Amino acid sequence: MSSQSTGLRPWRQRWNALFQDHEIFIRTHGHVRFVRVSAVWQKRVALIAAAVLLAWAAVTVAIFVNQLLSADERAEVARKQAAATAAEARIAQYRDRVGEIAADLDERQAQLEEWQKTYFGAEALPAAADDDKTGAAADKPVETSAVDPRLPPEAQALARIEARQEAFSARLLAAVGARAAKAEGAVAKLGLDPASLVRNAAAGRGGPFIPFRGRIGAAGALGKSFAALEGALFRMEVLERTLVAIPSGQPAHVLMLSSSYGYRSDPFTGASAMHSGLDFPGPLGTPILAAAPGKVLYVGQRAGYGNVIEVDHGQGIMTRYAHLSGFTTRAGAQVAAGQQIAKMGSTGRSTGSHLHFEVRLNGVAVNPRRFLEAKADVLEVKDDARQRVGALASAATGRGTR
Ligand SMILES: [Zn+2]
């Protein structure tokens, strides 16, 4: 305590030294007045001045701090406003997109439904392919987990619709794949190469396949699955149409000379020559039948063939019936499988009444024997395909020309 007062003493002494009693003489009009300014009074004035100064400083600092704070607040408010404006802009932009997305989904739904109706009719689609791989997947609902919970409610609703559409598309794809595989197996058993058939068809593509173009979805997941579905449908249709076009019907109800296709000695010259068809010997006038449904391309004479009929079955497949004695159809007519088109004869380079039957695939003669000897399982798939393609054809006529 004493040491503290000892420490303060020099300061107090300096403070007291600042203030000393002063006596001031003032002379006015010859009179001299005497004013005394005491040290105590000086100290009081100094203290009051110091207090006023302190108060002023405090107020100034307070005002300054307050101004700083409000500037901060103003910046914060501005920031919030900017964020709100940006959010509003995003929402407005999203609202515009909602219309677009909804229209896109609508368009895709219409396309999916049309595909299902066109290719499967009233047939129920088989359950999704992964259902039989994992039993747990069967009770899995539409993947709502894939929907981003941060999206606005409208967007979530659309995303859920999109997920359902995706699931439906996947089921359709699986069904198309299964059918295409069946047709592929049958086509292969008939000795044709399914891959090259699809390739050839794709090269000359143009028919009813109009690539699906979404407004915004082409790049999205659904765009990809649509492209896959489109490709699978094209492949399925080519294989099924080929299967239907394959002339597996007997062109005449007589025994064929199954060994007659290929190189043999020419009955006229005796030299080895390529025989590009099968011969069916039989009585003059025996009914000649279309081996597959198709359109009559040509009715008339050709050198060596005599009276000849050519029928186009589509998919690059053509049948030729030669040495005929008469015709029962005309060029341009649509004929069914098994429908009579001509009568057996011996016109052209023929040694006796018989049918010369040729099958050409993209202009190249192929041995018709494997088509005519198709086994029951292949014929069953073929018949299945015929009904489907038939339905497709009548649906196409109903819709108008394509
Ligand atoms: Zn022949």
XYZ file of C-alpha atoms in Angstrom, residues 29-303:
275
model
C -8.742 52.770 -17.334
C -5.928 53.292 -14.913
C -7.426 51.018 -12.301
C -5.580 47.891 -11.506
C -7.549 44.854 -10.630
C -6.206 41.715 -9.196
C -7.551 38.259 -10.153
C -6.424 35.125 -8.403
C -6.627 31.774 -10.200
C -6.083 29.034 -7.686
C -4.451 25.662 -8.491
C -7.566 23.830 -7.201
C -9.789 25.752 -9.602
C -7.411 25.054 -12.487
C -7.471 21.361 -11.658
C -11.285 21.318 -11.648
C -11.479 23.038 -15.037
C -8.882 20.653 -16.450
C -10.806 17.634 -15.120
C -14.103 18.911 -16.522
C -12.446 19.554 -19.904
C -10.952 16.077 -19.846
C -14.351 14.569 -18.994
C -16.039 16.480 -21.844
C -13.316 15.374 -24.248
C -13.696 11.772 -23.129
C -17.464 11.897 -23.534
C -17.095 13.393 -27.025
C -14.593 10.720 -27.999
C -16.867 7.979 -26.713
C -19.837 9.311 -28.670
C -17.728 9.660 -31.832
C -16.425 6.116 -31.508
C -19.970 4.851 -30.878
C -21.274 6.633 -33.966
C -18.372 5.307 -36.048
C -18.884 1.717 -34.800
C -22.591 2.010 -35.423
C -21.937 3.200 -38.954
C -19.533 0.297 -39.539
C -22.097 -2.172 -38.243
C -24.926 -0.819 -40.338
C -22.693 -0.922 -43.422
C -22.098 -4.582 -42.657
C -25.807 -5.121 -42.219
C -26.540 -3.329 -45.435
C -24.025 -5.559 -47.227
C -25.676 -8.598 -45.666
C -29.119 -7.454 -46.763
C -27.800 -6.786 -50.262
C -26.250 -10.229 -50.311
C -29.517 -11.825 -49.217
C -31.424 -9.853 -51.808
C -29.014 -10.893 -54.541
C -29.372 -14.516 -53.455
C -33.155 -14.227 -53.457
C -33.095 -12.650 -56.908
C -30.829 -15.398 -58.174
C -33.108 -18.036 -56.652
C -36.115 -16.384 -58.243
C -34.323 -16.345 -61.576
C -33.475 -20.019 -61.140
C -37.053 -20.838 -60.283
C -38.316 -18.821 -63.239
C -35.845 -20.591 -65.475
C -36.919 -23.899 -63.963
C -40.591 -23.011 -64.525
C -39.782 -22.529 -68.189
C -38.019 -25.872 -68.159
C -40.887 -27.585 -66.345
C -43.010 -26.951 -69.405
C -40.256 -28.240 -71.646
C -39.540 -31.315 -69.525
C -43.229 -32.116 -69.225
C -43.699 -31.810 -72.994
C -40.680 -34.034 -73.526
C -41.959 -36.670 -71.129
C -45.346 -36.496 -72.793
C -43.844 -36.997 -76.235
C -41.787 -39.954 -75.019
C -44.792 -41.494 -73.311
C -46.757 -41.279 -76.550
C -43.846 -42.881 -78.428
C -43.476 -45.679 -75.875
C -47.202 -46.391 -75.953
C -47.198 -46.414 -79.731
C -44.285 -48.841 -79.816
C -45.956 -51.111 -77.327
C -49.257 -51.028 -79.207
C -47.611 -51.475 -82.599
C -45.275 -54.313 -81.666
C -47.043 -56.029 -78.796
C -50.701 -55.092 -79.219
C -52.700 -56.351 -76.270
C -49.828 -58.652 -75.186
C -48.693 -57.999 -71.650
C -45.032 -57.115 -71.403
C -43.019 -59.654 -69.459
C -41.725 -58.516 -66.094
C -38.425 -56.693 -66.070
C -35.463 -58.905 -66.916
C -33.659 -58.429 -63.588
C -36.675 -59.748 -61.678
C -35.756 -63.371 -62.262
C -32.083 -62.799 -61.553
C -32.647 -61.423 -58.076
C -35.895 -62.115 -56.271
C -35.407 -59.004 -54.172
C -35.639 -56.808 -57.235
C -39.225 -57.923 -57.895
C -40.744 -55.893 -55.076
C -38.530 -52.941 -55.777
C -40.727 -49.956 -56.602
C -39.845 -47.237 -59.040
C -36.498 -45.840 -58.006
C -37.653 -42.796 -56.119
C -34.295 -42.780 -54.373
C -32.838 -41.535 -57.635
C -34.941 -38.362 -57.294
C -32.881 -35.532 -55.832
C -34.643 -34.387 -52.618
C -33.255 -30.868 -53.057
C -35.308 -30.388 -56.216
C -38.494 -28.324 -55.996
C -41.683 -30.422 -55.668
C -42.695 -30.003 -59.323
C -39.275 -31.185 -60.397
C -39.487 -34.189 -58.073
C -42.858 -35.122 -59.543
C -41.440 -34.945 -63.051
C -38.356 -36.894 -62.023
C -40.578 -39.636 -60.618
C -42.521 -39.795 -63.889
C -39.231 -39.967 -65.743
C -38.074 -42.835 -63.517
C -41.300 -44.733 -64.200
C -40.908 -44.113 -67.906
C -37.346 -45.390 -67.715
C -38.547 -48.580 -66.000
C -41.242 -49.098 -68.639
C -38.722 -48.490 -71.388
C -36.419 -51.104 -69.835
C -39.244 -53.664 -69.758
C -40.110 -52.942 -73.363
C -36.435 -53.299 -74.289
C -36.244 -56.674 -72.515
C -39.384 -57.905 -74.301
C -38.072 -56.727 -77.678
C -34.721 -58.374 -76.975
C -36.381 -61.692 -76.112
C -38.446 -61.684 -79.294
C -35.486 -60.647 -81.452
C -33.430 -63.493 -79.956
C -36.153 -65.990 -80.893
C -36.328 -64.698 -84.464
C -32.536 -64.632 -84.647
C -32.333 -68.293 -83.636
C -34.883 -69.295 -86.275
C -33.198 -67.217 -88.995
C -29.838 -68.790 -88.141
C -31.353 -72.288 -88.287
C -32.550 -71.479 -91.803
C -28.913 -70.924 -92.743
C -28.964 -67.123 -92.940
C -26.634 -64.777 -91.083
C -28.750 -62.573 -88.774
C -25.997 -59.998 -88.261
C -25.514 -59.370 -91.985
C -29.290 -59.247 -92.527
C -29.600 -56.476 -89.918
C -26.537 -54.697 -91.330
C -27.930 -54.779 -94.865
C -31.294 -53.546 -93.690
C -29.683 -50.741 -91.702
C -27.696 -49.683 -94.772
C -30.931 -49.260 -96.706
C -32.849 -48.006 -93.725
C -35.574 -45.516 -94.249
C -38.808 -47.298 -93.453
C -40.968 -46.574 -90.462
C -38.085 -45.804 -88.120
C -37.902 -42.134 -87.352
C -35.268 -41.524 -84.693
C -36.769 -40.099 -81.534
C -35.628 -36.580 -80.785
C -36.598 -35.196 -77.416
C -36.598 -31.469 -76.894
C -34.017 -31.711 -74.148
C -33.720 -35.383 -73.357
C -31.596 -36.627 -76.214
C -28.480 -36.317 -74.092
C -30.102 -37.629 -70.921
C -30.370 -41.154 -69.624
C -33.760 -41.628 -71.221
C -32.379 -40.418 -74.535
C -29.832 -43.217 -74.337
C -32.384 -45.866 -73.400
C -34.627 -44.653 -76.224
C -31.812 -45.055 -78.705
C -31.220 -48.595 -77.403
C -34.921 -49.384 -77.674
C -35.076 -47.976 -81.160
C -32.103 -50.097 -82.257
C -33.587 -53.225 -80.679
C -36.961 -52.638 -82.366
C -35.273 -52.194 -85.735
C -33.308 -55.412 -85.290
C -36.383 -57.337 -84.127
C -38.443 -56.108 -87.034
C -35.777 -56.937 -89.618
C -35.361 -60.466 -88.246
C -39.093 -61.107 -87.955
C -39.816 -59.706 -91.400
C -36.991 -61.816 -92.834
C -38.387 -64.863 -91.114
C -41.798 -64.160 -92.646
C -40.249 -63.461 -96.051
C -38.335 -66.741 -96.109
C -40.098 -68.961 -98.659
C -40.683 -72.100 -96.668
C -44.009 -73.021 -98.266
C -44.065 -75.800 -100.858
C -44.306 -74.105 -104.282
C -46.080 -77.208 -105.639
C -47.499 -80.268 -103.947
C -45.178 -82.634 -105.750
C -41.858 -84.230 -104.811
C -38.822 -81.985 -105.235
C -35.533 -83.163 -106.651
C -33.621 -82.084 -103.573
C -30.254 -82.796 -105.164
C -30.932 -80.580 -108.163
C -29.424 -77.330 -106.717
C -25.778 -76.585 -107.545
C -23.313 -77.779 -110.174
C -24.593 -80.557 -112.423
C -24.319 -81.550 -116.014
C -26.525 -79.423 -118.208
C -29.350 -81.554 -119.668
C -28.901 -79.801 -123.029
C -25.136 -79.416 -123.439
C -23.880 -82.073 -121.027
C -21.337 -79.586 -119.650
C -21.080 -78.841 -115.930
C -23.278 -75.866 -115.133
C -24.607 -74.085 -112.074
C -28.246 -74.897 -111.463
C -29.500 -72.058 -109.283
C -32.830 -73.573 -108.198
C -34.735 -76.696 -107.288
C -36.783 -78.732 -109.766
C -40.227 -80.144 -108.983
C -41.332 -82.582 -111.696
C -45.101 -83.068 -111.969
C -48.096 -83.198 -114.271
C -48.778 -80.313 -116.636
C -51.141 -77.782 -114.994
C -50.197 -78.668 -111.398
C -50.987 -75.578 -109.246
C -47.927 -73.423 -108.511
C -48.142 -71.724 -105.109
C -46.445 -68.666 -103.650
C -43.867 -69.950 -101.150
C -44.257 -66.877 -98.907
C -46.439 -63.773 -98.808
C -45.306 -61.026 -101.133
C -45.906 -58.839 -104.131
C -45.806 -60.171 -107.705
C -42.940 -58.354 -109.417
C -42.954 -59.888 -112.847
C -45.221 -62.070 -114.967
C -43.963 -62.923 -118.452
C -41.184 -64.605 -120.412
C -37.463 -64.730 -119.767
C -34.817 -66.360 -121.922
